[in-house]
Coordinates of C-alpha atoms in Angstrom, one line a residue:
X253 CA 11.4 -16.8 -30.4
X254 CA 9.4 -18.8 -32.9
X255 CA 8.9 -22.5 -32.0
X256 CA 9.2 -24.7 -35.0
X257 CA 6.3 -27.1 -35.7
X258 CA 3.8 -25.1 -33.8
X259 CA 2.7 -24.1 -37.3
X260 CA 1.4 -27.6 -37.8
X261 CA -0.8 -27.3 -34.8
X262 CA -2.4 -24.1 -36.0
X263 CA -2.8 -25.4 -39.6
X264 CA -4.4 -28.6 -38.2
X265 CA -7.0 -26.5 -36.3
X266 CA -7.7 -24.4 -39.4
X267 CA -8.1 -27.5 -41.6
X268 CA -10.5 -29.2 -39.2
X269 CA -12.7 -26.1 -39.2
X270 CA -12.7 -25.6 -42.9
X271 CA -13.5 -29.2 -43.6
X272 CA -16.4 -29.1 -41.2
X273 CA -17.9 -26.0 -42.7
X274 CA -17.4 -27.1 -46.3
X275 CA -18.4 -30.7 -45.9
X276 CA -20.5 -30.8 -42.7
X277 CA -22.4 -34.0 -43.4
X278 CA -19.2 -36.0 -44.0
X279 CA -16.8 -34.3 -41.5
X280 CA -19.4 -34.0 -38.8
X281 CA -17.0 -33.3 -35.9
X282 CA -14.6 -30.8 -37.5
X283 CA -15.8 -28.2 -35.1
X284 CA -13.1 -29.5 -32.7
X285 CA -10.7 -27.4 -34.7
X286 CA -11.8 -24.5 -32.5
X287 CA -10.7 -26.5 -29.5
X288 CA -7.3 -27.0 -31.0
X289 CA -7.0 -23.2 -31.4
X290 CA -8.2 -22.7 -27.9
X291 CA -5.7 -25.1 -26.4
X292 CA -2.8 -23.6 -28.4
X293 CA -3.8 -20.0 -27.5
X294 CA -3.9 -21.0 -23.8
X295 CA -0.5 -22.6 -24.0
X296 CA 1.2 -19.9 -25.9
X297 CA -0.2 -17.0 -23.9
X298 CA 0.6 -18.6 -20.5
X299 CA 4.1 -19.7 -21.6
X300 CA 4.8 -16.1 -22.6
X301 CA 3.5 -14.9 -19.3
X302 CA 5.9 -17.3 -17.5
X303 CA 8.8 -16.1 -19.7
X304 CA 8.0 -12.4 -19.1
X305 CA 7.9 -12.9 -15.3
X306 CA 11.1 -15.0 -15.4
X307 CA 12.8 -12.3 -17.4
X308 CA 11.6 -9.2 -15.7
X309 CA 10.0 -10.4 -12.4
X310 CA 6.8 -8.7 -13.4
X311 CA 3.8 -8.9 -15.8
X312 CA 2.7 -5.8 -17.6
X313 CA -1.1 -6.0 -18.1
X314 CA -1.6 -3.0 -20.4
X315 CA 1.1 -4.2 -22.7
X316 CA -0.5 -7.6 -22.8
X317 CA -3.9 -6.2 -23.7
X318 CA -2.3 -3.9 -26.3
X319 CA -0.7 -6.8 -28.1
X320 CA -3.9 -8.8 -28.0
X321 CA -5.8 -5.8 -29.4
X322 CA -3.5 -5.3 -32.4
X323 CA -3.5 -9.0 -33.2
X324 CA -7.3 -9.5 -32.9
X325 CA -9.2 -6.3 -33.7
X326 CA -7.8 -5.0 -37.0
X327 CA -8.4 -8.3 -38.9
X328 CA -11.9 -8.5 -37.5
X329 CA -12.8 -5.0 -38.6
X330 CA -11.3 -5.7 -42.0
X331 CA -13.3 -8.9 -42.4
X332 CA -16.5 -7.2 -41.5
X333 CA -15.9 -4.3 -43.9
X334 CA -14.8 -6.4 -46.8
X335 CA -17.6 -9.0 -46.5
X336 CA -20.6 -6.7 -46.3
X337 CA -20.4 -5.4 -49.9
X338 CA -20.5 -9.0 -51.1
X339 CA -24.0 -9.4 -49.6
X340 CA -25.4 -7.5 -52.6
X341 CA -24.8 -10.7 -54.5
X342 CA -27.4 -12.6 -52.5
X343 CA -30.9 -12.0 -51.3
X344 CA -31.9 -9.4 -48.7
X345 CA -32.6 -12.1 -46.1
X346 CA -28.9 -12.7 -45.7
X347 CA -28.5 -9.3 -43.9
X348 CA -31.4 -9.7 -41.6
X349 CA -30.5 -8.0 -38.3
X350 CA -26.9 -7.6 -39.6
X351 CA -26.4 -4.5 -37.4
X352 CA -26.9 -6.6 -34.3
X353 CA -24.6 -9.3 -35.7
X354 CA -21.8 -6.8 -36.4
X355 CA -22.2 -5.1 -33.0
X356 CA -22.0 -8.5 -31.3
X357 CA -18.9 -9.5 -33.3
X358 CA -17.0 -6.2 -32.7
X359 CA -18.2 -6.2 -29.0
X360 CA -17.0 -9.8 -28.6
X361 CA -20.4 -11.0 -27.4
X362 CA -21.4 -13.2 -30.4
X363 CA -21.5 -16.3 -28.3
X364 CA -24.2 -14.9 -25.9
X365 CA -26.0 -13.2 -28.8
X366 CA -26.3 -16.6 -30.5
X367 CA -27.5 -18.2 -27.2
X368 CA -30.1 -15.4 -26.8
X369 CA -31.4 -15.6 -30.3
X370 CA -31.4 -19.4 -30.6
X371 CA -28.6 -19.4 -33.2
X372 CA -26.9 -22.6 -34.1
X373 CA -24.6 -23.9 -36.9
X374 CA -26.9 -26.9 -37.2
X375 CA -30.4 -25.6 -37.7
X376 CA -30.3 -22.3 -39.7
X377 CA -31.0 -22.3 -43.4
X378 CA -29.6 -18.8 -43.6
X379 CA -26.9 -18.7 -40.9
X380 CA -25.6 -15.5 -39.4
X381 CA -22.7 -14.2 -41.4
X382 CA -20.6 -13.6 -38.3
X383 CA -21.8 -16.5 -36.1
X384 CA -18.2 -17.9 -36.2
X385 CA -17.0 -15.0 -34.2
X386 CA -18.4 -16.7 -31.1
X387 CA -15.0 -18.2 -30.6
X388 CA -13.4 -14.8 -30.7
X389 CA -15.7 -13.8 -27.9
X390 CA -14.7 -16.8 -25.7
X391 CA -11.1 -16.1 -26.5
X392 CA -11.3 -12.5 -25.6
X393 CA -13.1 -13.3 -22.3
X394 CA -10.2 -15.7 -21.6
X395 CA -7.6 -13.0 -22.3
X396 CA -9.3 -10.5 -20.1
X397 CA -9.7 -12.9 -17.2
X398 CA -6.3 -14.6 -17.5
X399 CA -4.5 -11.3 -17.9
X400 CA -6.0 -10.1 -14.7
X401 CA -5.1 -13.3 -13.0
X402 CA -1.5 -13.1 -14.1
X403 CA -1.2 -9.5 -13.2
X404 CA -2.7 -10.0 -9.7
X405 CA -0.5 -13.1 -9.1
X406 CA 2.7 -11.3 -10.2
X407 CA 2.0 -8.3 -7.9
X408 CA 1.1 -10.6 -5.0
X409 CA 4.2 -12.8 -5.4
X410 CA 6.5 -9.9 -5.8
X411 CA 5.2 -8.5 -2.5
X412 CA 5.4 -11.7 -0.6
X413 CA 8.7 -13.2 -2.0
X414 CA 12.0 -11.8 -0.7
X415 CA 14.3 -14.1 -2.6
X416 CA 14.1 -13.5 -6.4
X417 CA 14.9 -17.2 -7.3
X418 CA 11.7 -18.3 -5.5
X419 CA 9.4 -15.9 -7.4
X420 CA 9.2 -17.7 -10.7
X421 CA 8.3 -21.1 -9.2
X422 CA 5.6 -19.5 -7.0
X423 CA 4.2 -17.6 -10.0
X424 CA 4.2 -20.9 -12.0
X425 CA 2.4 -22.7 -9.1
X426 CA -0.1 -19.9 -8.8
X427 CA -1.0 -20.0 -12.5
X428 CA -0.9 -23.8 -12.6
X429 CA -3.3 -24.3 -9.7
X430 CA -5.8 -21.8 -11.0
X431 CA -5.6 -23.2 -14.5
X432 CA -6.3 -26.7 -13.2
X433 CA -9.2 -25.5 -11.1
X434 CA -10.7 -23.4 -13.9
X435 CA -10.3 -26.2 -16.5
X436 CA -12.0 -28.6 -14.1
X437 CA -14.8 -26.2 -13.3
X438 CA -15.5 -25.3 -16.9
X439 CA -15.6 -28.9 -18.1
X440 CA -17.8 -29.9 -15.1
X441 CA -20.2 -27.1 -16.1
X442 CA -20.4 -28.4 -19.7
X443 CA -20.8 -32.0 -18.5
X444 CA -23.7 -31.1 -16.2
X445 CA -25.2 -28.4 -18.4
X446 CA -25.5 -30.7 -21.4
X447 CA -27.9 -33.1 -19.5
X448 CA -31.3 -33.2 -21.1
X449 CA -30.5 -30.8 -24.0
X450 CA -31.5 -31.5 -27.6
X451 CA -29.8 -28.3 -28.9
X452 CA -26.4 -28.0 -27.4
X453 CA -25.6 -24.5 -28.6
X454 CA -26.0 -23.2 -25.1
X455 CA -23.1 -25.2 -23.6
X456 CA -21.1 -25.0 -26.8
X457 CA -21.1 -21.2 -27.1
X458 CA -20.8 -20.2 -23.5
X459 CA -17.6 -18.8 -22.2
X460 CA -18.2 -20.6 -18.9
X461 CA -18.7 -24.1 -20.3
X462 CA -16.3 -23.9 -23.2
X463 CA -13.2 -22.3 -21.8
X464 CA -11.6 -25.4 -20.4
X465 CA -9.4 -26.0 -23.6
X466 CA -7.7 -22.6 -22.8
X467 CA -6.9 -23.6 -19.3
X468 CA -5.7 -27.1 -20.3
X469 CA -3.4 -25.3 -22.7
X470 CA -2.4 -22.9 -19.9
X471 CA -1.5 -25.7 -17.6
X472 CA 0.7 -27.2 -20.3
X473 CA 2.3 -23.7 -20.8
X474 CA 3.0 -23.4 -17.1
X475 CA 4.7 -26.8 -17.0
X476 CA 6.8 -26.3 -20.1
X477 CA 7.3 -22.6 -20.8
X478 CA 9.4 -21.6 -23.7
X479 CA 12.6 -19.9 -22.5
X480 CA 12.1 -20.9 -18.9
X481 CA 11.1 -24.6 -18.9
X482 CA 10.8 -26.5 -15.7
X483 CA 13.8 -28.7 -14.7
X484 CA 11.5 -31.8 -15.2
X485 CA 10.6 -30.6 -18.7
X486 CA 14.3 -29.9 -19.5
X487 CA 15.1 -33.4 -18.5
X488 CA 12.3 -34.8 -20.7
X489 CA 13.5 -32.7 -23.6
X490 CA 17.1 -33.8 -23.0
X491 CA 16.2 -37.4 -23.1
X492 CA 13.6 -37.0 -25.8
X493 CA 13.9 -38.4 -29.3
X494 CA 12.8 -36.6 -32.5
X495 CA 11.4 -39.8 -33.9
X496 CA 9.2 -40.4 -30.8
X497 CA 8.1 -36.8 -30.8
X498 CA 7.3 -37.0 -34.5
X499 CA 5.3 -40.2 -33.9
X500 CA 3.3 -38.5 -31.1
X501 CA 2.5 -35.5 -33.3
X502 CA 1.4 -37.8 -36.1
X503 CA -0.8 -40.0 -33.7
X504 CA -2.4 -36.9 -32.1
X505 CA -3.1 -35.6 -35.6
X506 CA -4.7 -38.9 -36.7
X507 CA -6.7 -38.9 -33.5
X508 CA -8.0 -35.4 -34.2
X509 CA -9.0 -36.2 -37.7
X510 CA -10.7 -39.4 -36.5
X511 CA -12.8 -37.4 -34.0
X512 CA -13.6 -35.1 -36.9
X513 CA -15.3 -38.0 -38.6
X514 CA -16.9 -39.5 -35.5
X515 CA -18.2 -36.7 -33.3
X516 CA -21.4 -34.9 -34.0
X517 CA -22.7 -31.6 -32.8
X518 CA -26.0 -33.0 -31.6
X519 CA -24.6 -35.9 -29.5
X520 CA -24.4 -35.8 -25.7
X521 CA -21.1 -37.8 -25.9
X522 CA -19.5 -34.8 -27.6
X523 CA -20.0 -32.6 -24.6
X524 CA -19.3 -35.3 -22.0
X525 CA -15.9 -36.3 -23.2
X526 CA -15.5 -35.7 -27.0
X527 CA -14.3 -32.1 -26.7
X528 CA -12.1 -32.9 -23.8
X529 CA -10.4 -35.8 -25.7
X530 CA -9.9 -33.4 -28.6
X531 CA -8.3 -30.8 -26.2
X532 CA -6.0 -33.4 -24.7
X533 CA -4.9 -34.6 -28.2
X534 CA -4.2 -30.9 -29.1
X535 CA -2.1 -30.7 -25.9
X536 CA -0.2 -33.8 -26.9
X537 CA 0.5 -32.3 -30.3
X538 CA 1.7 -29.0 -28.8
X539 CA 3.9 -30.9 -26.3
X540 CA 5.4 -33.0 -29.1
X541 CA 6.0 -29.9 -31.3
X542 CA 7.8 -28.3 -28.4
X543 CA 10.2 -31.3 -28.0
X544 CA 10.6 -31.6 -31.7
X545 CA 11.7 -27.9 -31.9
X546 CA 14.7 -28.7 -29.7
X547 CA 15.5 -31.9 -31.4
X548 CA 15.6 -30.5 -35.0
X549 CA 17.9 -27.5 -34.8
X550 CA 19.0 -27.9 -38.4
X551 CA 15.6 -28.6 -39.9
X552 CA 13.5 -25.7 -41.2
X553 CA 9.7 -25.7 -41.5
X554 CA 8.2 -25.7 -45.0
X555 CA 7.6 -22.1 -46.0
X556 CA 4.0 -22.7 -47.1
X557 CA 3.2 -24.3 -43.7
X558 CA 4.5 -21.2 -41.8
X559 CA 2.6 -19.0 -44.2
X560 CA -0.7 -20.8 -43.6
X561 CA 0.0 -20.6 -39.8
X562 CA 0.6 -16.9 -40.0
X563 CA -2.7 -16.2 -41.8
X564 CA -4.8 -18.9 -40.1
X565 CA -6.6 -16.4 -37.8
X566 CA -7.6 -14.1 -40.6
X567 CA -8.6 -17.1 -42.8
X568 CA -10.9 -18.2 -40.0
X569 CA -12.4 -14.7 -39.9
X570 CA -13.0 -14.5 -43.7
X571 CA -14.0 -18.0 -44.7
X572 CA -17.4 -18.4 -43.0
X573 CA -19.2 -15.3 -44.3
X574 CA -17.6 -15.8 -47.8
X575 CA -18.7 -19.5 -47.8
X576 CA -22.3 -18.6 -46.7
X577 CA -22.6 -16.2 -49.6
X578 CA -20.8 -18.2 -52.3
X579 CA -22.5 -21.5 -51.4
X580 CA -25.8 -19.9 -52.4
X581 CA -24.4 -18.8 -55.7
X582 CA -22.6 -21.9 -57.0
X583 CA -22.0 -25.6 -56.3
X584 CA -20.5 -26.5 -53.0
X585 CA -17.1 -27.5 -54.3
X586 CA -16.8 -24.3 -56.3
X587 CA -17.9 -22.3 -53.2
X588 CA -15.3 -24.1 -51.0
X589 CA -12.5 -23.5 -53.5
X590 CA -13.3 -19.8 -54.1
X591 CA -13.8 -19.2 -50.4
X592 CA -10.4 -20.8 -49.6
X593 CA -8.5 -18.9 -52.3
X594 CA -10.1 -15.5 -51.5
X595 CA -9.7 -16.0 -47.8
X596 CA -6.0 -16.7 -48.1
X597 CA -5.4 -13.7 -50.3
X598 CA -7.3 -11.3 -48.1
X599 CA -5.7 -12.7 -45.0
X600 CA -2.2 -12.2 -46.5
X601 CA -3.1 -8.6 -47.2
X602 CA -4.2 -8.2 -43.7
X603 CA -1.4 -10.0 -41.9
X604 CA 1.6 -8.8 -44.0
X605 CA 0.5 -5.3 -44.9
X606 CA -2.4 -3.7 -43.0
X607 CA -1.9 -5.1 -39.5
X608 CA 1.8 -4.0 -39.2
X609 CA 1.1 -0.6 -40.8
X610 CA -1.8 0.1 -38.5
X611 CA 0.3 -0.9 -35.5
X612 CA 2.9 1.6 -36.6
X613 CA 5.4 -0.9 -38.0
X614 CA 6.8 -1.2 -41.5
X615 CA 5.3 -3.8 -43.8
X616 CA 7.7 -5.9 -46.0
X617 CA 6.2 -7.0 -49.3
X618 CA 8.8 -9.0 -51.3
X619 CA 11.7 -6.5 -51.6
X620 CA 9.6 -3.4 -50.8
X621 CA 9.0 -1.7 -47.5
X622 CA 5.7 0.1 -46.9
X623 CA 4.8 2.3 -44.0
X624 CA 1.8 4.3 -42.8
X625 CA 2.8 7.5 -44.5
X626 CA 2.8 5.8 -47.9
X627 CA -0.5 3.9 -47.4
X628 CA -2.4 6.5 -45.3
X629 CA -4.4 8.0 -48.2
X630 CA -5.6 4.8 -49.9
X631 CA -6.3 3.1 -46.5
X632 CA -8.4 6.1 -45.3
X633 CA -10.3 6.5 -48.6
X634 CA -11.1 2.8 -49.0
X635 CA -11.9 2.5 -45.3
X636 CA -14.4 5.3 -45.4
X637 CA -16.0 3.9 -48.5
X638 CA -16.4 0.5 -46.9
X639 CA -17.7 2.1 -43.7
X640 CA -20.3 3.9 -45.8
X641 CA -21.4 0.7 -47.6
X642 CA -21.6 -1.1 -44.3
X643 CA -23.7 1.7 -42.7
X644 CA -26.1 1.6 -45.7
X645 CA -26.5 -2.1 -45.5
X646 CA -27.1 -2.0 -41.7
X647 CA -29.7 0.8 -42.1
X648 CA -31.5 -1.0 -44.9
X649 CA -31.4 -4.5 -43.3
X650 CA -34.7 -6.1 -42.4
X651 CA -35.5 -7.0 -38.8
X652 CA -37.2 -10.2 -40.0
X653 CA -36.3 -12.3 -43.0
X654 CA -39.0 -12.9 -45.6
X655 CA -39.0 -16.5 -44.6
X656 CA -39.5 -15.6 -40.9
X657 CA -42.3 -13.2 -41.8
X658 CA -44.0 -15.8 -44.0
X659 CA -43.8 -18.6 -41.4
X660 CA -45.0 -16.2 -38.7
X661 CA -48.1 -15.2 -40.6
X662 CA -48.8 -18.8 -41.7
X663 CA -48.4 -19.9 -38.1
X664 CA -51.1 -17.4 -37.0
X665 CA -53.5 -18.6 -39.6
X666 CA -52.9 -22.2 -38.6
X667 CA -53.5 -21.4 -35.0
X668 CA -56.8 -19.8 -35.9
X669 CA -57.8 -22.9 -37.9
X670 CA -56.9 -25.1 -35.0
X671 CA -59.1 -23.1 -32.7
X672 CA -62.0 -23.5 -35.1
X673 CA -61.3 -27.2 -35.5
X674 CA -61.2 -27.7 -31.7
X675 CA -64.6 -25.9 -31.4
X676 CA -66.1 -28.2 -34.1
X677 CA -64.7 -31.3 -32.3
X678 CA -66.2 -30.2 -29.0
X679 CA -69.5 -29.5 -30.6
X680 CA -69.5 -32.9 -32.3
X681 CA -68.6 -34.6 -29.1
X682 CA -71.7 -33.2 -27.3
X683 CA -74.2 -33.7 -30.1
X684 CA -73.4 -37.1 -31.5
X685 CA -73.9 -39.1 -28.3
X686 CA -77.3 -37.3 -27.7
X687 CA -78.4 -38.1 -31.3
X688 CA -77.4 -41.8 -30.8
X689 CA -79.3 -42.0 -27.5
X690 CA -82.5 -40.6 -29.1
X691 CA -82.3 -43.4 -31.7
X692 CA -81.5 -46.0 -29.1
X693 CA -78.0 -46.6 -30.6
X694 CA -74.7 -46.8 -28.8
X695 CA -72.1 -44.0 -29.2
X696 CA -69.6 -44.5 -32.1
X697 CA -66.3 -46.3 -31.4
X698 CA -63.2 -44.3 -31.0
X699 CA -61.6 -45.5 -34.3
X700 CA -64.0 -45.6 -37.3
X701 CA -64.1 -48.5 -39.7
X702 CA -62.1 -48.0 -42.9
X703 CA -65.3 -47.0 -44.8
X704 CA -66.1 -44.4 -42.1
X705 CA -62.9 -42.4 -42.3
X706 CA -63.2 -38.7 -42.6
X707 CA -63.2 -37.7 -46.3
X708 CA -60.5 -35.4 -47.7
X709 CA -56.8 -34.8 -47.3
X710 CA -54.7 -34.5 -44.1
X711 CA -51.4 -32.7 -44.9
X712 CA -48.7 -32.9 -42.3
X713 CA -45.6 -30.9 -43.1
X714 CA -42.6 -28.9 -42.0
X715 CA -41.6 -25.2 -42.5
X716 CA -41.7 -25.6 -46.3
X717 CA -45.4 -26.6 -46.1
X718 CA -46.0 -23.9 -43.5
X719 CA -44.6 -21.3 -45.8
X720 CA -47.1 -22.1 -48.5
X721 CA -50.0 -23.1 -46.2
X722 CA -52.5 -20.5 -47.2
X723 CA -52.1 -21.2 -50.9
X724 CA -52.0 -24.9 -50.4
X725 CA -55.2 -24.9 -48.4
X726 CA -57.0 -22.9 -51.1
X727 CA -55.9 -25.1 -53.9
X728 CA -55.9 -28.7 -52.5
X729 CA -59.6 -29.6 -52.2
X730 CA -61.0 -30.6 -48.8
X731 CA -57.6 -30.4 -47.0
X732 CA -56.6 -29.9 -43.4
X733 CA -53.0 -28.8 -42.9
X734 CA -50.8 -29.1 -39.9
X735 CA -47.3 -27.7 -40.5
X736 CA -44.5 -26.5 -38.2
X737 CA -40.9 -25.4 -38.6
X738 CA -38.0 -27.8 -37.8
X739 CA -40.5 -30.7 -37.8
X740 CA -38.8 -34.1 -38.3
X741 CA -40.3 -37.5 -39.2
X742 CA -40.7 -38.6 -35.6
X743 CA -42.6 -35.4 -34.8
X744 CA -44.8 -35.9 -37.9
X745 CA -45.5 -39.4 -36.6
X746 CA -46.8 -38.0 -33.3
X747 CA -49.1 -35.6 -35.1
X748 CA -50.4 -38.4 -37.4
X749 CA -51.1 -40.7 -34.4
X750 CA -52.8 -38.0 -32.4
X751 CA -55.1 -37.2 -35.4
X752 CA -55.7 -40.9 -35.9
X753 CA -56.6 -41.4 -32.2
X754 CA -59.1 -38.5 -32.4
X755 CA -60.7 -39.7 -35.6
X756 CA -59.4 -36.6 -37.4
X757 CA -57.0 -38.2 -39.8
X758 CA -58.6 -38.1 -43.3
X759 CA -58.6 -40.8 -45.9
X760 CA -55.6 -39.3 -47.9
X761 CA -52.6 -38.6 -45.7
X762 CA -49.8 -36.4 -47.2
X763 CA -46.5 -36.4 -45.3
X764 CA -44.3 -33.4 -46.4
X765 CA -41.3 -34.0 -44.2
X766 CA -37.6 -34.5 -44.8
X767 CA -35.7 -31.3 -45.0
X768 CA -34.7 -31.7 -41.4
X769 CA -34.1 -35.4 -41.7
X770 CA -32.2 -37.0 -38.8
X771 CA -29.9 -40.0 -38.8
X772 CA -32.9 -42.3 -37.9
X773 CA -34.9 -41.2 -40.9
X774 CA -35.4 -44.7 -42.2
X775 CA -36.6 -46.1 -38.9
X776 CA -39.0 -43.2 -38.3
X777 CA -40.4 -43.4 -41.8
X778 CA -41.1 -47.1 -41.6
X779 CA -42.7 -46.6 -38.2
X780 CA -45.1 -44.1 -39.7
X781 CA -45.9 -46.4 -42.6
X782 CA -46.5 -49.4 -40.4
X783 CA -48.7 -47.6 -37.8
X784 CA -50.9 -45.9 -40.2
X785 CA -54.4 -47.3 -39.7
X786 CA -56.2 -49.4 -42.4
X787 CA -58.3 -47.6 -44.9
X788 CA -55.9 -44.7 -45.5
X789 CA -53.9 -43.9 -48.6
X790 CA -50.4 -42.4 -47.9
X791 CA -48.7 -39.8 -50.1
X792 CA -45.0 -39.2 -49.2
X793 CA -43.6 -35.9 -50.5
X794 CA -39.8 -36.1 -51.1
X795 CA -37.8 -33.3 -49.7
X796 CA -35.7 -30.7 -51.7
X797 CA -32.7 -28.7 -50.7
X798 CA -30.6 -27.1 -53.4
X799 CA -27.5 -27.4 -51.2
X800 CA -27.9 -31.0 -50.4
X801 CA -25.5 -33.6 -51.6
X802 CA -26.0 -37.3 -52.2
X803 CA -24.9 -38.1 -48.7
X804 CA -27.3 -35.8 -46.9
X805 CA -30.1 -37.4 -44.8
X806 CA -32.7 -35.5 -46.7
X807 CA -31.4 -36.9 -50.1
X808 CA -31.3 -40.4 -48.7
X809 CA -34.8 -40.1 -47.3
X810 CA -36.1 -39.1 -50.7
X811 CA -34.3 -42.1 -52.3
X812 CA -35.9 -44.4 -49.6
X813 CA -39.4 -43.0 -50.2
X814 CA -39.2 -43.6 -53.9
X815 CA -38.7 -47.3 -53.3
X816 CA -41.7 -47.8 -51.0
X817 CA -44.6 -47.9 -53.6
X818 CA -43.1 -51.1 -55.0
X819 CA -43.7 -52.8 -51.7
X820 CA -46.6 -50.9 -50.3
X821 CA -49.4 -50.3 -52.9
X822 CA -51.2 -47.8 -50.7
X823 CA -48.2 -45.4 -50.9
X824 CA -47.9 -42.8 -53.7
X825 CA -44.9 -40.5 -54.2
X826 CA -45.2 -36.7 -54.7
X827 CA -41.7 -36.2 -56.0
X828 CA -41.0 -32.6 -54.9
X829 CA -37.3 -33.4 -54.7
X830 CA -37.2 -34.2 -58.4
X831 CA -39.7 -31.5 -59.7
X832 CA -38.3 -28.7 -57.6
X833 CA -34.8 -29.3 -58.9
X834 CA -36.1 -28.7 -62.4
X835 CA -37.4 -25.2 -61.4
X836 CA -34.6 -23.3 -59.8
X837 CA -36.4 -20.0 -60.6
X838 CA -38.8 -20.6 -57.7
X839 CA -35.9 -20.5 -55.3
X840 CA -34.2 -17.4 -56.7
X841 CA -32.9 -15.2 -53.8
X842 CA -34.0 -17.8 -51.2
X843 CA -32.1 -20.4 -49.1
X844 CA -32.7 -23.1 -51.7
X845 CA -35.3 -24.8 -49.5
X846 CA -38.1 -22.4 -48.8
X847 CA -40.0 -20.3 -51.5
X848 CA -42.7 -18.8 -49.3
X849 CA -43.8 -15.6 -50.9
X850 CA -42.9 -16.6 -54.4
X851 CA -46.1 -17.4 -56.1
X852 CA -44.5 -19.7 -58.7
X853 CA -43.3 -21.8 -55.9
X854 CA -46.7 -22.0 -54.3
X855 CA -48.3 -23.0 -57.6
X856 CA -45.7 -25.7 -58.2
X857 CA -45.9 -27.1 -54.7
X858 CA -49.7 -27.4 -54.8
X859 CA -49.5 -28.9 -58.3
X860 CA -47.2 -31.7 -57.2
X861 CA -49.5 -32.5 -54.2
X862 CA -52.6 -32.6 -56.5
X863 CA -50.9 -34.8 -59.1
X864 CA -50.0 -37.3 -56.4
X865 CA -53.5 -37.2 -55.0
X866 CA -54.9 -37.9 -58.5
X867 CA -52.6 -40.8 -58.9
X868 CA -53.5 -42.1 -55.4
X869 CA -57.2 -42.4 -56.5
X870 CA -56.2 -45.4 -58.6
X871 CA -54.3 -47.2 -55.8
X872 CA -55.8 -49.4 -53.1
X873 CA -56.1 -48.2 -49.5
X874 CA -54.1 -49.8 -46.7

């Protein structure tokens, strides 16, 4: 029995996820689309469990697992095999550790693999191609647990219940109580676990903390059912109104879209209520669709809506790796369009042809009927070829990306330099006071006068600077470099103030920060400008990201920095954001941000810094 208007729920969840991935800086909370899917899955699975028990007085666990296997696994294998050959279009870094990614995806452990490796949608320049399968892992864990719960409950109730008419209410009560307890426990775990976190991936990915939408949906499935609704639910449906149900569906949809704009992945509020509100709105939408189904017996769903609902799972599987690849080959809107079209075509192939044929059922394509006997040879040949390509890519894949290797090596050299600098500081601290005492002079003050500032250049940067640190240090005269990955403006401020406090901050201060710009970029930048001590000259290097749009924080930071020299004469702009955009060749095969290891990029970066330093010689100090 197909419930009309449930298609709208599934399409809503898919649209939220796609908008989030394609336009992440505008639709910052679209990740709640996953929670819509979770709640719907929990509802549908549990309602079908109730119906099966009401019809047969039993629940067959192996049949349940077999149905889940044929629905989930074949499209997942197909997505992996078809995506891997496309990785030849992009740099080798995109398949770093791809074997472990594939194993985690096919083993339904991606969520814990991402937790263990520090993976996050939010902070990777080259994200894992199959990071999105974390949701499949959580879903599969739910199916395994909830299937065992239903099976155990069915057996226990059959054994203890003598009157058949009492069995179904008791089975319902058993599932309902457990669903409420598990939903409450999971949300409580997320609420408590989110405390004190700056990266929320741990509570977002975990099956323990992020399974409550399934159980909220399960509770609704227990209460409503499909063929065996509760008397109370029958009464509500009998007195329901299609206009009221339609209004509730619309309002819940508007609420979900609004959350898509308001919520953010890195906000505590998201995990202490935001995801729960999204789940409850999804539940309201499901409930409304269930009523609307009964109230519109003569109204058919639009065919394209049911089509999108049918292929939504496979589109989810295909879209992310395709988008990661295409977004590094073309403009974002082009990548989004191509990803959407290709994902739908591949998903239709999977859902309407390959999945039924693999399950031993005939596939109906327009007026033709296809079966395994007809498609056996091409499926086996193409499948073996794709397996061979995948095996080759896995075997040839690097364990560390070139970016990771470059940053790791640069970090080692920086640590060595810091040890040497600390040694020199300690030596100076013991000799200078003695020399002053011999001459009968007091020890120098903690902060030198503007004319006594250390000569040279202090460069404070992020991972882009760290990647070119060795070359930069050799080609920017008398420079000291402190760079670190994922460094934001507030962290750069702390480094600057620490050097300033210890009289290590040199006359020229170059701040190469911005790729990781947060929402408070303007406040943090002005704090750095205002708290820089007198006597210094400040050079701000604008950030560059080939993927960044006009609404990205990094782009806005660059725009802000370009306005500052008009007000603050001691500030000079090193316009990396402008110059780098004119030289796409230095980012060929990279993530569009880092160029470490490409000599032309090192040369250009150092040139921009040196040109800004030359210009700063003709400006006044603060």
